mmCIF file of C-alpha atoms in Angstrom:
data_model
loop_
_atom_site.group_PDB
_atom_site.id
_atom_site.type_symbol
_atom_site.label_atom_id
_atom_site.label_comp_id
_atom_site.label_asym_id
_atom_site.label_seq_id
_atom_site.Cartn_x
_atom_site.Cartn_y
_atom_site.Cartn_z
ATOM 1 C CA UNK F 878 -68.278 31.745 -7.635
ATOM 2 C CA UNK F 879 -68.485 28.121 -8.013
ATOM 3 C CA UNK F 880 -65.521 28.200 -10.218
ATOM 4 C CA UNK F 881 -63.740 29.796 -7.618
ATOM 5 C CA UNK F 882 -64.720 27.261 -5.425
ATOM 6 C CA UNK F 883 -63.191 24.484 -7.544
ATOM 7 C CA UNK F 884 -60.013 26.506 -7.931
ATOM 8 C CA UNK F 885 -59.088 27.040 -4.799
ATOM 9 C CA UNK F 886 -59.836 23.117 -3.822
ATOM 10 C CA UNK F 887 -57.662 21.963 -6.753
ATOM 11 C CA UNK F 888 -55.009 24.794 -5.584
ATOM 12 C CA UNK F 889 -54.944 23.543 -2.138
ATOM 13 C CA UNK F 890 -54.679 20.043 -3.145
ATOM 14 C CA UNK F 891 -51.846 20.848 -5.368
ATOM 15 C CA UNK F 892 -50.032 22.729 -2.531
ATOM 16 C CA UNK F 893 -51.095 19.947 0.220
ATOM 17 C CA UNK F 894 -52.903 22.408 2.063
ATOM 18 C CA UNK F 895 -55.453 20.529 4.034
ATOM 19 C CA UNK F 896 -59.410 21.475 3.657
ATOM 20 C CA UNK F 897 -62.863 19.787 4.573
ATOM 21 C CA UNK F 898 -63.739 19.167 0.754
ATOM 22 C CA UNK F 899 -65.784 20.270 -2.022
ATOM 23 C CA UNK F 900 -68.898 18.461 -3.804
ATOM 24 C CA UNK F 901 -69.628 20.224 -7.178
ATOM 25 C CA UNK F 902 -72.784 19.744 -9.309
ATOM 26 C CA UNK F 903 -73.218 22.261 -12.579
ATOM 27 C CA UNK F 904 -76.182 24.245 -11.747
ATOM 28 C CA UNK F 905 -77.711 23.818 -15.379
ATOM 29 C CA UNK F 906 -76.645 19.834 -15.478
ATOM 30 C CA UNK F 907 -78.161 18.438 -12.125
ATOM 31 C CA UNK F 908 -81.721 19.220 -10.640
ATOM 32 C CA UNK F 909 -81.538 20.064 -7.011
ATOM 33 C CA UNK F 910 -83.737 17.196 -5.774
ATOM 34 C CA UNK F 911 -80.753 14.705 -7.371
ATOM 35 C CA UNK F 912 -77.984 16.937 -6.060
ATOM 36 C CA UNK F 913 -79.878 16.133 -2.398
ATOM 37 C CA UNK F 914 -80.186 12.342 -2.747
ATOM 38 C CA UNK F 915 -76.761 12.153 -3.969
ATOM 39 C CA UNK F 916 -75.282 14.269 -1.220
ATOM 40 C CA UNK F 917 -77.496 12.285 1.552
ATOM 41 C CA UNK F 918 -75.713 8.828 -0.103
ATOM 42 C CA UNK F 919 -72.405 10.483 0.233
ATOM 43 C CA UNK F 920 -73.271 11.561 3.849
ATOM 44 C CA UNK F 921 -74.607 8.205 4.678
ATOM 45 C CA UNK F 922 -71.825 6.158 3.121
ATOM 46 C CA UNK F 923 -68.493 8.088 4.404
ATOM 47 C CA UNK F 924 -67.166 9.734 6.984
ATOM 48 C CA UNK F 925 -66.204 13.378 7.065
ATOM 49 C CA UNK F 926 -62.322 12.254 7.328
ATOM 50 C CA UNK F 927 -62.857 10.361 4.172
ATOM 51 C CA UNK F 928 -63.843 13.362 2.140
ATOM 52 C CA UNK F 929 -61.200 15.546 3.356
ATOM 53 C CA UNK F 930 -58.849 17.254 0.846
ATOM 54 C CA UNK F 931 -61.029 16.131 -2.258
ATOM 55 C CA UNK F 932 -62.932 17.471 -4.929
ATOM 56 C CA UNK F 933 -66.003 15.798 -5.862
ATOM 57 C CA UNK F 934 -67.801 16.235 -9.253
ATOM 58 C CA UNK F 935 -71.437 14.937 -9.469
ATOM 59 C CA UNK F 936 -71.599 13.832 -13.036
ATOM 60 C CA UNK F 937 -75.279 13.133 -13.812
#
């Protein structure tokens, strides 16, 4: 399922189709706690329009 989400985000970027954005972390490489910490930082440090049309990978 997650690979499909990444594919769809990349496809929409390539075709200039607007979307709300995707933040991805591999489920075996990042703990849930770390994901929550980073998502909180991203949410507090940015506006929704800044994340639009982006695919962001959390490489931890």
